[in-house]
């Protein structure tokens, strides 16, 4: 119903910034909750941030609060994750996800659609 494609990943130095994009296609994106998750090698998938369909409700994980900012542009059917002050421990594959109904969620199981992920290696 919804297809998601992440982009913008790539090598970044510690302390640097990167903006990830999540392009959506299929059924209207405006009605979907969006989330960002990340998965480091050998680790479980970790919640990063979530945003409500129109963007009025936003929640960031404590680990990224103040450094990362989730946003969306429904006219472009694209979600974003601005990442600042990155550190090497945040090296991971970053995934965007969409939730067809319900409230914002920090649980991966609550999302219906997932992108393929984009790699973000953070060098020290």
Short mmCIF file of N, CA and C in Angstrom, two decimals:
data_model
loop_
_atom_site.label_atom_id
_atom_site.label_comp_id
_atom_site.label_asym_id
_atom_site.label_seq_id
_atom_site.Cartn_x
_atom_site.Cartn_y
_atom_site.Cartn_z
N UNK A 1 0.83 -1.20 0.00
CA UNK A 1 0.00 0.00 0.00
C UNK A 1 0.87 1.26 0.00
N UNK A 2 1.95 1.22 0.77
CA UNK A 2 2.90 2.32 0.82
C UNK A 2 4.29 1.76 0.64
N UNK A 3 5.04 2.36 -0.25
CA UNK A 3 6.43 1.99 -0.46
C UNK A 3 7.32 3.13 0.03
N UNK A 4 8.39 2.77 0.71
CA UNK A 4 9.29 3.74 1.31
C UNK A 4 10.71 3.48 0.84
N UNK A 5 11.41 4.54 0.48
CA UNK A 5 12.79 4.44 0.04
C UNK A 5 13.61 5.49 0.75
N UNK A 6 14.58 5.04 1.55
CA UNK A 6 15.47 5.96 2.24
C UNK A 6 16.62 6.38 1.32
N UNK A 7 17.14 7.55 1.58
CA UNK A 7 18.32 8.02 0.89
C UNK A 7 19.04 9.02 1.79
N UNK A 8 20.25 9.36 1.41
CA UNK A 8 21.01 10.36 2.14
C UNK A 8 22.06 9.80 3.07
N UNK A 9 22.09 8.49 3.22
CA UNK A 9 23.09 7.89 4.08
C UNK A 9 24.47 7.96 3.45
N UNK A 10 25.46 7.76 4.28
CA UNK A 10 26.83 7.79 3.82
C UNK A 10 27.77 8.06 4.97
N UNK A 11 29.05 7.98 4.68
CA UNK A 11 30.07 8.19 5.71
C UNK A 11 30.05 9.62 6.22
N UNK A 12 30.10 9.75 7.52
CA UNK A 12 30.16 11.07 8.15
C UNK A 12 31.13 11.00 9.32
N UNK A 13 31.84 12.06 9.55
CA UNK A 13 32.78 12.11 10.66
C UNK A 13 32.06 12.38 11.97
N UNK A 14 32.64 11.90 13.05
CA UNK A 14 32.09 12.19 14.37
C UNK A 14 31.92 13.69 14.54
N UNK A 15 30.77 14.07 15.06
CA UNK A 15 30.47 15.48 15.23
C UNK A 15 29.80 16.10 14.02
N UNK A 16 29.74 15.38 12.94
CA UNK A 16 29.15 15.89 11.72
C UNK A 16 27.65 15.72 11.66
N UNK A 17 27.09 16.16 10.56
CA UNK A 17 25.64 16.15 10.37
C UNK A 17 25.28 15.47 9.06
N UNK A 18 24.07 14.98 9.02
CA UNK A 18 23.56 14.30 7.84
C UNK A 18 22.04 14.41 7.85
N UNK A 19 21.44 14.56 6.69
CA UNK A 19 19.99 14.53 6.58
C UNK A 19 19.54 13.35 5.74
N UNK A 20 18.74 12.50 6.34
CA UNK A 20 18.17 11.36 5.65
C UNK A 20 16.80 11.72 5.11
N UNK A 21 16.46 11.15 3.97
CA UNK A 21 15.16 11.35 3.37
C UNK A 21 14.45 10.02 3.22
N UNK A 22 13.15 10.05 3.25
CA UNK A 22 12.32 8.87 3.08
C UNK A 22 11.21 9.22 2.10
N UNK A 23 11.35 8.77 0.87
CA UNK A 23 10.37 9.06 -0.16
C UNK A 23 9.29 7.99 -0.15
N UNK A 24 8.05 8.43 -0.12
CA UNK A 24 6.91 7.52 -0.06
C UNK A 24 6.16 7.52 -1.39
N UNK A 25 5.63 6.37 -1.72
CA UNK A 25 4.77 6.24 -2.89
C UNK A 25 3.63 5.31 -2.55
N UNK A 26 2.64 5.27 -3.42
CA UNK A 26 1.47 4.46 -3.16
C UNK A 26 0.34 5.31 -2.60
N UNK A 27 -0.38 4.76 -1.65
CA UNK A 27 -1.48 5.49 -1.07
C UNK A 27 -0.99 6.73 -0.35
N UNK A 28 -1.86 7.68 -0.20
CA UNK A 28 -1.49 8.97 0.37
C UNK A 28 -0.68 8.83 1.65
N UNK A 29 0.41 9.56 1.70
CA UNK A 29 1.33 9.55 2.82
C UNK A 29 0.83 10.40 3.98
N UNK A 30 0.00 11.36 3.70
CA UNK A 30 -0.40 12.34 4.70
C UNK A 30 -1.13 11.70 5.88
N UNK A 31 -1.78 10.58 5.68
CA UNK A 31 -2.55 9.94 6.73
C UNK A 31 -1.74 8.97 7.59
N UNK A 32 -0.46 8.85 7.32
CA UNK A 32 0.37 7.86 8.00
C UNK A 32 1.29 8.48 9.03
N UNK A 33 1.35 7.84 10.17
CA UNK A 33 2.42 8.12 11.12
C UNK A 33 3.73 7.65 10.51
N UNK A 34 4.78 8.39 10.75
CA UNK A 34 6.09 8.01 10.24
C UNK A 34 7.07 7.85 11.39
N UNK A 35 7.97 6.91 11.25
CA UNK A 35 8.99 6.72 12.26
C UNK A 35 10.35 6.47 11.64
N UNK A 36 11.37 6.70 12.41
CA UNK A 36 12.74 6.36 12.05
C UNK A 36 13.30 5.42 13.10
N UNK A 37 13.98 4.38 12.64
CA UNK A 37 14.64 3.41 13.49
C UNK A 37 16.05 3.20 12.97
N UNK A 38 16.89 2.63 13.80
CA UNK A 38 18.23 2.30 13.37
C UNK A 38 18.64 0.96 13.96
N UNK A 39 19.55 0.30 13.27
CA UNK A 39 20.02 -1.00 13.71
C UNK A 39 21.53 -1.08 13.49
N UNK A 40 22.26 -1.13 14.58
CA UNK A 40 23.70 -1.30 14.52
C UNK A 40 24.02 -2.78 14.32
N UNK A 41 25.19 -3.08 13.80
CA UNK A 41 25.56 -4.49 13.59
C UNK A 41 25.46 -5.30 14.87
N UNK A 42 24.75 -6.41 14.81
CA UNK A 42 24.61 -7.29 15.96
C UNK A 42 23.66 -6.80 17.03
N UNK A 43 22.99 -5.69 16.80
CA UNK A 43 22.09 -5.12 17.79
C UNK A 43 20.65 -5.16 17.31
N UNK A 44 19.74 -4.99 18.25
CA UNK A 44 18.32 -4.92 17.92
C UNK A 44 17.99 -3.58 17.29
N UNK A 45 16.91 -3.58 16.55
CA UNK A 45 16.45 -2.34 15.96
C UNK A 45 16.00 -1.37 17.05
N UNK A 46 16.44 -0.13 16.95
CA UNK A 46 16.25 0.86 17.98
C UNK A 46 15.41 2.02 17.46
N UNK A 47 14.47 2.45 18.27
CA UNK A 47 13.64 3.59 17.93
C UNK A 47 14.46 4.87 17.94
N UNK A 48 14.18 5.74 16.98
CA UNK A 48 14.85 7.03 16.90
C UNK A 48 13.88 8.19 17.06
N UNK A 49 12.82 8.21 16.24
CA UNK A 49 11.88 9.32 16.28
C UNK A 49 10.60 8.95 15.56
N UNK A 50 9.54 9.67 15.87
CA UNK A 50 8.26 9.44 15.21
C UNK A 50 7.51 10.76 15.09
N UNK A 51 6.63 10.84 14.11
CA UNK A 51 5.89 12.07 13.83
C UNK A 51 4.49 11.72 13.35
N UNK A 52 3.52 12.49 13.77
CA UNK A 52 2.14 12.26 13.41
C UNK A 52 1.89 12.69 11.96
N UNK A 53 0.75 12.32 11.39
CA UNK A 53 0.50 12.57 9.96
C UNK A 53 0.68 14.02 9.51
N UNK A 54 0.17 14.96 10.30
CA UNK A 54 0.29 16.36 9.91
C UNK A 54 1.53 17.00 10.55
N UNK A 55 2.14 16.33 11.49
CA UNK A 55 3.37 16.81 12.09
C UNK A 55 3.22 17.53 13.41
N UNK A 56 2.02 17.55 13.96
CA UNK A 56 1.81 18.27 15.21
C UNK A 56 2.36 17.54 16.43
N UNK A 57 2.46 16.23 16.35
CA UNK A 57 2.97 15.45 17.46
C UNK A 57 4.28 14.81 17.05
N UNK A 58 5.31 15.06 17.82
CA UNK A 58 6.66 14.57 17.52
C UNK A 58 7.28 14.03 18.79
N UNK A 59 8.00 12.93 18.65
CA UNK A 59 8.71 12.37 19.79
C UNK A 59 10.05 11.82 19.31
N UNK A 60 11.10 12.19 20.03
CA UNK A 60 12.44 11.70 19.75
C UNK A 60 12.93 10.85 20.92
N UNK A 61 13.66 9.80 20.62
CA UNK A 61 14.27 9.00 21.66
C UNK A 61 15.20 9.87 22.50
N UNK A 62 15.30 9.55 23.78
CA UNK A 62 16.16 10.33 24.67
C UNK A 62 17.60 10.39 24.17
N UNK A 63 18.05 9.33 23.55
CA UNK A 63 19.42 9.26 23.09
C UNK A 63 19.74 10.25 21.98
N UNK A 64 18.72 10.72 21.27
CA UNK A 64 18.95 11.64 20.16
C UNK A 64 18.29 13.00 20.37
N UNK A 65 17.55 13.15 21.43
CA UNK A 65 16.83 14.39 21.68
C UNK A 65 17.79 15.57 21.75
N UNK A 66 17.45 16.61 21.04
CA UNK A 66 18.29 17.79 20.99
C UNK A 66 19.31 17.77 19.88
N UNK A 67 19.52 16.61 19.27
CA UNK A 67 20.48 16.48 18.18
C UNK A 67 19.83 16.10 16.86
N UNK A 68 18.82 15.25 16.93
CA UNK A 68 18.12 14.79 15.73
C UNK A 68 16.76 15.48 15.65
N UNK A 69 16.29 15.69 14.44
CA UNK A 69 14.98 16.28 14.24
C UNK A 69 14.23 15.55 13.13
N UNK A 70 13.09 15.00 13.47
CA UNK A 70 12.24 14.37 12.48
C UNK A 70 11.29 15.42 11.90
N UNK A 71 11.01 15.32 10.62
CA UNK A 71 10.08 16.23 9.97
C UNK A 71 9.48 15.54 8.75
N UNK A 72 8.51 16.18 8.15
CA UNK A 72 7.91 15.62 6.94
C UNK A 72 7.37 16.73 6.07
N UNK A 73 7.33 16.46 4.78
CA UNK A 73 6.75 17.35 3.80
C UNK A 73 5.74 16.53 3.02
N UNK A 74 4.49 16.64 3.40
CA UNK A 74 3.47 15.80 2.80
C UNK A 74 3.22 16.13 1.33
N UNK A 75 3.45 17.37 0.94
CA UNK A 75 3.30 17.73 -0.46
C UNK A 75 4.30 16.98 -1.33
N UNK A 76 5.48 16.73 -0.77
CA UNK A 76 6.52 15.97 -1.48
C UNK A 76 6.48 14.49 -1.15
N UNK A 77 5.59 14.11 -0.26
CA UNK A 77 5.48 12.72 0.19
C UNK A 77 6.83 12.20 0.67
N UNK A 78 7.47 13.02 1.47
CA UNK A 78 8.81 12.70 1.94
C UNK A 78 8.97 13.02 3.42
N UNK A 79 9.58 12.11 4.14
CA UNK A 79 9.95 12.34 5.51
C UNK A 79 11.44 12.57 5.62
N UNK A 80 11.86 13.18 6.72
CA UNK A 80 13.26 13.54 6.89
C UNK A 80 13.71 13.23 8.31
N UNK A 81 14.99 12.99 8.43
CA UNK A 81 15.63 12.91 9.72
C UNK A 81 16.92 13.70 9.65
N UNK A 82 16.94 14.84 10.29
CA UNK A 82 18.15 15.65 10.37
C UNK A 82 18.95 15.17 11.58
N UNK A 83 20.19 14.78 11.35
CA UNK A 83 21.03 14.25 12.39
C UNK A 83 22.24 15.15 12.57
N UNK A 84 22.40 15.67 13.76
CA UNK A 84 23.53 16.54 14.08
C UNK A 84 24.36 15.92 15.19
N UNK A 85 25.60 16.33 15.28
CA UNK A 85 26.51 15.89 16.33
C UNK A 85 26.57 14.37 16.44
N UNK A 86 26.73 13.73 15.32
CA UNK A 86 26.78 12.28 15.29
C UNK A 86 28.04 11.75 15.97
N UNK A 87 27.91 10.61 16.60
CA UNK A 87 29.05 9.96 17.22
C UNK A 87 29.20 8.55 16.67
N UNK A 88 30.37 7.96 16.79
CA UNK A 88 30.61 6.64 16.18
C UNK A 88 29.68 5.54 16.67
N UNK A 89 29.19 5.65 17.89
CA UNK A 89 28.27 4.65 18.42
C UNK A 89 26.93 4.64 17.69
N UNK A 90 26.68 5.66 16.91
CA UNK A 90 25.43 5.74 16.17
C UNK A 90 25.56 5.21 14.74
N UNK A 91 26.69 4.60 14.45
CA UNK A 91 26.84 3.89 13.19
C UNK A 91 25.77 2.81 13.10
N UNK A 92 25.00 2.82 12.03
CA UNK A 92 23.90 1.88 11.91
C UNK A 92 23.28 1.98 10.53
N UNK A 93 22.41 1.03 10.24
CA UNK A 93 21.50 1.17 9.12
C UNK A 93 20.26 1.87 9.65
N UNK A 94 19.87 2.93 8.99
CA UNK A 94 18.72 3.71 9.41
C UNK A 94 17.54 3.40 8.51
N UNK A 95 16.40 3.14 9.13
CA UNK A 95 15.18 2.76 8.43
C UNK A 95 14.07 3.76 8.68
N UNK A 96 13.31 4.07 7.66
CA UNK A 96 12.06 4.78 7.87
C UNK A 96 10.92 3.79 7.84
N UNK A 97 9.84 4.13 8.50
CA UNK A 97 8.69 3.25 8.59
C UNK A 97 7.42 4.08 8.61
N UNK A 98 6.34 3.45 8.19
CA UNK A 98 5.03 4.10 8.18
C UNK A 98 4.02 3.25 8.93
N UNK A 99 3.15 3.92 9.63
CA UNK A 99 2.11 3.29 10.43
C UNK A 99 0.76 3.75 9.89
N UNK A 100 -0.04 2.81 9.43
CA UNK A 100 -1.25 3.16 8.73
C UNK A 100 -2.34 3.78 9.57
N UNK A 101 -2.33 3.49 10.84
CA UNK A 101 -3.34 4.03 11.73
C UNK A 101 -2.82 4.01 13.15
N UNK A 102 -3.43 4.79 13.98
CA UNK A 102 -3.02 4.87 15.37
C UNK A 102 -2.16 6.09 15.62
N UNK A 103 -1.64 6.15 16.83
CA UNK A 103 -0.83 7.28 17.26
C UNK A 103 0.64 7.05 16.94
N UNK A 104 1.43 8.07 17.20
CA UNK A 104 2.87 7.90 17.07
C UNK A 104 3.31 6.75 17.97
N UNK A 105 4.35 6.06 17.56
CA UNK A 105 4.77 4.87 18.28
C UNK A 105 6.27 4.72 18.24
N UNK A 106 6.82 4.24 19.35
CA UNK A 106 8.24 3.95 19.45
C UNK A 106 8.53 2.46 19.26
N UNK A 107 7.51 1.68 18.99
CA UNK A 107 7.65 0.23 18.85
C UNK A 107 7.71 -0.16 17.38
N UNK A 108 8.76 -0.86 17.01
CA UNK A 108 8.90 -1.28 15.63
C UNK A 108 7.73 -2.13 15.16
N UNK A 109 7.18 -2.94 16.06
CA UNK A 109 6.07 -3.81 15.72
C UNK A 109 4.81 -3.03 15.39
N UNK A 110 4.76 -1.78 15.74
CA UNK A 110 3.60 -0.97 15.46
C UNK A 110 3.54 -0.39 14.07
N UNK A 111 4.57 -0.60 13.29
CA UNK A 111 4.64 -0.04 11.95
C UNK A 111 4.34 -1.09 10.88
N UNK A 112 3.68 -0.65 9.83
CA UNK A 112 3.21 -1.54 8.79
C UNK A 112 4.14 -1.64 7.59
N UNK A 113 4.86 -0.58 7.30
CA UNK A 113 5.68 -0.51 6.10
C UNK A 113 7.07 -0.03 6.45
N UNK A 114 8.04 -0.57 5.75
CA UNK A 114 9.44 -0.25 6.02
C UNK A 114 10.21 -0.01 4.74
N UNK A 115 11.15 0.90 4.81
CA UNK A 115 12.08 1.08 3.72
C UNK A 115 13.19 0.06 3.79
N UNK A 116 14.08 0.10 2.81
CA UNK A 116 15.16 -0.88 2.74
C UNK A 116 16.34 -0.53 3.64
N UNK A 117 16.36 0.68 4.16
CA UNK A 117 17.43 1.13 5.02
C UNK A 117 18.52 1.84 4.26
N UNK A 118 19.20 2.74 4.94
CA UNK A 118 20.34 3.43 4.38
C UNK A 118 21.46 3.44 5.42
N UNK A 119 22.67 3.12 4.98
CA UNK A 119 23.78 2.97 5.90
C UNK A 119 24.38 4.31 6.27
N UNK A 120 24.64 4.46 7.57
CA UNK A 120 25.28 5.66 8.09
C UNK A 120 26.48 5.23 8.93
N UNK A 121 27.65 5.13 8.34
CA UNK A 121 28.86 4.88 9.13
C UNK A 121 29.40 6.20 9.66
N UNK A 122 29.65 6.25 10.95
CA UNK A 122 30.19 7.44 11.59
C UNK A 122 31.62 7.14 12.00
N UNK A 123 32.56 7.82 11.41
CA UNK A 123 33.96 7.58 11.68
C UNK A 123 34.43 8.37 12.89
N UNK A 124 35.41 7.81 13.58
CA UNK A 124 35.98 8.47 14.75
C UNK A 124 37.21 9.27 14.40
#
